[in-house]
Tab-separated table of C-alpha atoms in Angstrom:
chain	number	residue	atom	x	y	z
A	1	UNK	CA	97.875	42.835	8.180
A	2	UNK	CA	98.707	42.187	4.565
A	3	UNK	CA	97.823	44.088	1.402
A	4	UNK	CA	97.806	41.859	-1.668
A	5	UNK	CA	96.884	42.309	-5.325
A	6	UNK	CA	95.644	39.294	-7.280
A	7	UNK	CA	97.344	38.130	-10.510
A	8	UNK	CA	94.150	38.828	-12.470
A	9	UNK	CA	94.525	42.528	-11.703
A	10	UNK	CA	98.019	42.644	-13.185
A	11	UNK	CA	96.882	40.575	-16.182
A	12	UNK	CA	94.339	43.283	-16.980
A	13	UNK	CA	96.515	46.234	-15.898
A	14	UNK	CA	100.196	45.208	-16.208
A	15	UNK	CA	101.535	48.653	-15.261
A	16	UNK	CA	99.317	49.299	-12.244
A	17	UNK	CA	101.128	49.962	-8.971
A	18	UNK	CA	100.286	50.994	-5.438
A	19	UNK	CA	101.947	53.138	-2.849
A	20	UNK	CA	100.862	52.256	0.683
A	21	UNK	CA	100.867	54.176	3.942
A	22	UNK	CA	99.765	52.605	7.229
A	23	UNK	CA	99.394	55.090	10.095
A	24	UNK	CA	98.592	53.969	13.644
A	25	UNK	CA	97.721	55.998	16.727
A	26	UNK	CA	96.046	59.002	15.073
A	27	UNK	CA	93.795	61.359	17.023
A	28	UNK	CA	91.011	62.093	14.546
A	29	UNK	CA	88.640	63.771	16.992
A	30	UNK	CA	89.797	67.380	16.706
A	31	UNK	CA	90.092	69.810	13.813
A	32	UNK	CA	93.707	70.320	12.715
A	33	UNK	CA	94.653	73.718	11.307
A	34	UNK	CA	97.661	72.334	9.440
A	35	UNK	CA	95.432	69.897	7.553
A	36	UNK	CA	92.914	72.638	6.766
A	37	UNK	CA	95.714	74.760	5.304
A	38	UNK	CA	97.007	71.883	3.150
A	39	UNK	CA	93.536	71.171	1.806
A	40	UNK	CA	92.822	74.816	1.051
A	41	UNK	CA	96.120	75.104	-0.837
A	42	UNK	CA	95.382	71.929	-2.801
A	43	UNK	CA	91.923	73.117	-3.788
A	44	UNK	CA	93.220	76.510	-4.901
A	45	UNK	CA	96.006	74.968	-6.982
A	46	UNK	CA	93.655	72.457	-8.608
A	47	UNK	CA	91.086	75.123	-9.440
A	48	UNK	CA	93.771	77.194	-11.131
A	49	UNK	CA	95.336	74.285	-13.010
A	50	UNK	CA	92.054	72.890	-14.337
A	51	UNK	CA	90.117	76.106	-14.910
A	52	UNK	CA	90.753	76.087	-18.669
A	53	UNK	CA	91.239	72.324	-19.094
A	54	UNK	CA	88.877	69.394	-19.498
A	55	UNK	CA	89.529	67.061	-16.600
A	56	UNK	CA	88.931	63.885	-18.605
A	57	UNK	CA	91.553	64.948	-21.168
A	58	UNK	CA	94.277	65.780	-18.627
A	59	UNK	CA	97.440	63.633	-18.992
A	60	UNK	CA	97.229	62.586	-15.341
A	61	UNK	CA	93.587	61.470	-15.669
A	62	UNK	CA	93.735	59.691	-19.040
A	63	UNK	CA	95.551	56.578	-17.705
A	64	UNK	CA	92.666	55.909	-15.302
A	65	UNK	CA	90.088	56.263	-18.053
A	66	UNK	CA	92.058	53.823	-20.212
A	67	UNK	CA	92.396	51.442	-17.264
A	68	UNK	CA	88.644	51.509	-16.653
A	69	UNK	CA	88.101	50.667	-20.318
A	70	UNK	CA	90.591	47.793	-20.020
A	71	UNK	CA	88.552	46.517	-17.066
A	72	UNK	CA	85.368	46.627	-19.152
A	73	UNK	CA	83.932	49.773	-17.565
A	74	UNK	CA	82.719	52.893	-19.350
A	75	UNK	CA	84.654	55.748	-17.650
A	76	UNK	CA	81.872	58.164	-18.532
A	77	UNK	CA	79.377	56.050	-16.579
A	78	UNK	CA	81.734	54.922	-13.823
A	79	UNK	CA	84.057	57.850	-13.138
A	80	UNK	CA	87.239	57.048	-11.244
A	81	UNK	CA	87.565	58.685	-7.846
A	82	UNK	CA	90.422	60.905	-9.016
A	83	UNK	CA	88.465	62.165	-12.031
A	84	UNK	CA	85.416	62.789	-9.846
A	85	UNK	CA	87.533	64.704	-7.342
A	86	UNK	CA	89.068	67.033	-9.928
A	87	UNK	CA	85.798	67.457	-11.805
A	88	UNK	CA	84.182	68.784	-8.641
A	89	UNK	CA	87.078	71.062	-7.747
A	90	UNK	CA	87.503	72.368	-11.309
A	91	UNK	CA	83.897	73.617	-11.192
A	92	UNK	CA	84.658	75.729	-8.138
A	93	UNK	CA	82.642	73.511	-5.783
A	94	UNK	CA	85.549	72.968	-3.416
A	95	UNK	CA	85.494	70.026	-1.018
A	96	UNK	CA	83.648	69.525	2.256
A	97	UNK	CA	85.696	69.209	5.424
A	98	UNK	CA	85.071	65.683	6.701
A	99	UNK	CA	87.693	64.933	9.339
A	100	UNK	CA	91.485	65.382	9.556
A	101	UNK	CA	92.402	61.955	8.153
A	102	UNK	CA	90.126	62.170	5.121
A	103	UNK	CA	90.988	65.823	4.541
A	104	UNK	CA	94.721	65.073	4.610
A	105	UNK	CA	94.295	62.276	2.065
A	106	UNK	CA	92.337	64.640	-0.194
A	107	UNK	CA	94.975	67.349	0.136
A	108	UNK	CA	97.791	65.018	-0.945
A	109	UNK	CA	95.601	63.587	-3.708
A	110	UNK	CA	95.059	67.090	-5.091
A	111	UNK	CA	98.755	67.922	-4.863
A	112	UNK	CA	99.962	64.852	-6.774
A	113	UNK	CA	96.850	64.172	-8.924
A	114	UNK	CA	96.607	60.611	-7.644
A	115	UNK	CA	93.698	58.699	-6.076
A	116	UNK	CA	94.240	58.083	-2.375
A	117	UNK	CA	91.855	55.928	-0.378
A	118	UNK	CA	91.513	55.697	3.399
A	119	UNK	CA	90.302	52.598	5.249
A	120	UNK	CA	89.821	52.099	8.980
A	121	UNK	CA	92.088	49.230	10.018
A	122	UNK	CA	90.074	48.868	13.221
A	123	UNK	CA	87.167	47.623	11.113
A	124	UNK	CA	89.228	44.957	9.320
A	125	UNK	CA	89.049	41.326	10.412
A	126	UNK	CA	91.210	39.985	7.565
A	127	UNK	CA	93.806	41.119	5.033
A	128	UNK	CA	92.846	43.739	2.464
A	129	UNK	CA	93.073	42.636	-1.161
A	130	UNK	CA	92.395	43.805	-4.683
A	131	UNK	CA	90.897	40.923	-6.639
A	132	UNK	CA	87.980	39.965	-8.885
A	133	UNK	CA	84.676	39.870	-7.023
A	134	UNK	CA	83.239	36.396	-6.523
A	135	UNK	CA	80.103	34.695	-5.301
A	136	UNK	CA	79.351	35.593	-1.679
A	137	UNK	CA	80.918	39.048	-1.794
A	138	UNK	CA	78.735	41.978	-0.714
A	139	UNK	CA	79.015	45.762	-0.806
A	140	UNK	CA	77.305	48.294	1.457
A	141	UNK	CA	77.108	51.693	-0.300
A	142	UNK	CA	77.735	54.943	1.572
A	143	UNK	CA	74.735	55.947	3.645
A	144	UNK	CA	72.810	52.751	2.946
A	145	UNK	CA	71.665	49.877	5.162
A	146	UNK	CA	71.016	47.269	2.483
A	147	UNK	CA	74.027	45.603	0.830
A	148	UNK	CA	74.311	44.994	-2.895
A	149	UNK	CA	76.099	42.261	-4.812
A	150	UNK	CA	79.043	43.247	-7.040
A	151	UNK	CA	79.304	41.711	-10.476
A	152	UNK	CA	81.403	38.561	-10.424
A	153	UNK	CA	84.810	39.309	-11.911
A	154	UNK	CA	84.585	43.029	-11.155
A	155	UNK	CA	87.856	44.316	-9.639
A	156	UNK	CA	87.302	45.292	-6.012
A	157	UNK	CA	89.078	46.246	-2.821
A	158	UNK	CA	87.880	43.643	-0.318
A	159	UNK	CA	88.378	42.419	3.255
A	160	UNK	CA	87.251	38.812	3.510
A	161	UNK	CA	83.971	38.832	1.581
A	162	UNK	CA	83.110	42.465	2.373
A	163	UNK	CA	83.875	44.751	-0.560
A	164	UNK	CA	85.381	48.078	0.484
A	165	UNK	CA	85.565	49.706	-2.963
A	166	UNK	CA	83.604	48.664	-6.054
A	167	UNK	CA	84.909	48.830	-9.610
A	168	UNK	CA	88.482	49.315	-8.422
A	169	UNK	CA	88.497	53.037	-7.470
A	170	UNK	CA	84.935	53.991	-8.301
A	171	UNK	CA	82.924	53.954	-5.080
A	172	UNK	CA	83.864	53.236	-1.468
A	173	UNK	CA	81.734	51.338	1.043
A	174	UNK	CA	80.089	52.409	4.265
A	175	UNK	CA	82.203	49.664	5.839
A	176	UNK	CA	85.650	50.810	6.861
A	177	UNK	CA	84.927	54.489	6.322
A	178	UNK	CA	86.897	56.951	8.404
A	179	UNK	CA	85.056	58.370	11.418
A	180	UNK	CA	86.184	60.447	14.409
A	181	UNK	CA	87.027	57.355	16.477
A	182	UNK	CA	89.333	55.930	13.797
A	183	UNK	CA	92.936	55.664	15.013
A	184	UNK	CA	94.610	53.286	12.547
A	185	UNK	CA	94.430	53.894	8.803
A	186	UNK	CA	95.392	52.096	5.610
A	187	UNK	CA	95.999	54.549	2.725
A	188	UNK	CA	96.363	53.049	-0.790
A	189	UNK	CA	97.688	55.253	-3.595
A	190	UNK	CA	96.713	53.797	-6.980
A	191	UNK	CA	98.961	54.631	-9.921
A	192	UNK	CA	100.963	53.261	-12.820
A	193	UNK	CA	104.605	52.252	-13.164
A	194	UNK	CA	105.465	54.989	-15.729
A	195	UNK	CA	104.429	57.451	-12.985
A	196	UNK	CA	106.087	55.464	-10.179
A	197	UNK	CA	108.229	58.335	-8.914
A	198	UNK	CA	105.123	60.469	-8.437
A	199	UNK	CA	103.375	57.611	-6.604
A	200	UNK	CA	106.352	57.202	-4.270
A	201	UNK	CA	106.604	60.955	-3.743
A	202	UNK	CA	102.913	61.118	-2.787
A	203	UNK	CA	103.374	58.137	-0.461
A	204	UNK	CA	106.352	59.702	1.286
A	205	UNK	CA	104.686	63.109	1.520
A	206	UNK	CA	101.561	61.589	3.084
A	207	UNK	CA	103.679	59.577	5.506
A	208	UNK	CA	105.668	62.664	6.502
A	209	UNK	CA	102.492	64.661	7.151
A	210	UNK	CA	101.054	61.828	9.268
A	211	UNK	CA	104.182	61.796	11.423
A	212	UNK	CA	104.505	65.570	11.692
A	213	UNK	CA	100.831	66.399	12.246
A	214	UNK	CA	99.597	63.427	14.255
A	215	UNK	CA	102.824	62.169	15.832
A	216	UNK	CA	101.765	58.641	14.944
A	217	UNK	CA	103.540	55.434	13.977
A	218	UNK	CA	103.870	55.149	10.189
A	219	UNK	CA	104.957	52.396	7.811
A	220	UNK	CA	105.130	52.555	4.009
A	221	UNK	CA	105.133	50.007	1.216
A	222	UNK	CA	104.935	49.535	-2.523
A	223	UNK	CA	103.155	46.897	-4.632
A	224	UNK	CA	103.413	46.115	-8.333
A	225	UNK	CA	103.427	43.045	-10.573
A	226	UNK	CA	106.893	42.021	-9.346
A	227	UNK	CA	106.040	42.510	-5.653
A	228	UNK	CA	102.301	41.765	-5.443
A	229	UNK	CA	101.887	42.051	-1.681
A	230	UNK	CA	103.262	43.814	1.356
A	231	UNK	CA	102.900	42.923	5.041
A	232	UNK	CA	102.786	45.348	7.967
């Protein structure tokens, strides 16, 4: 598989970068106490850190709001996944336990204040890309059976013509979501070059947890404007 970012994305967001973790051979069918502990610790730390702060004004969140504006999106209407995550946790709502893979991604996301996606490689029949949406692309929202059509030019995560995440990191699709039978996972970590060391630290931490907890095969990568794709 290949993960590639189109030139149009870097034209709009010159400093955007991506840490990548690909983990294969995970058993996602059983609860994992180590993951539960990591998630609980992440929630507690986030609640404490954001209790007296406005999430949308936090230095780690502001770059995503500015990026959404640069992409022509109102961040108050279309909240980035990382802002939505911390907004929920800061209000004391915690996070639901979904399954070990998703919970581990959320735990690392909370620790490093970075958006981390998770996509089932077993449901991919082509490379995964970030590019402007085009005619023929479709998006199936979570929990829905009827697809919708993204706006042409909207930045999307996509496999072939099936959009996996609309409006960059706004909303993920029903397609490629992580279920109990998922064994092979693509984790993107979306960040910015000024925060590159944090992106790489989150990538390496996630990779280490995948190896230690699941005993699986793991590969890592990094994509930015100078290296716009990585192959696994």
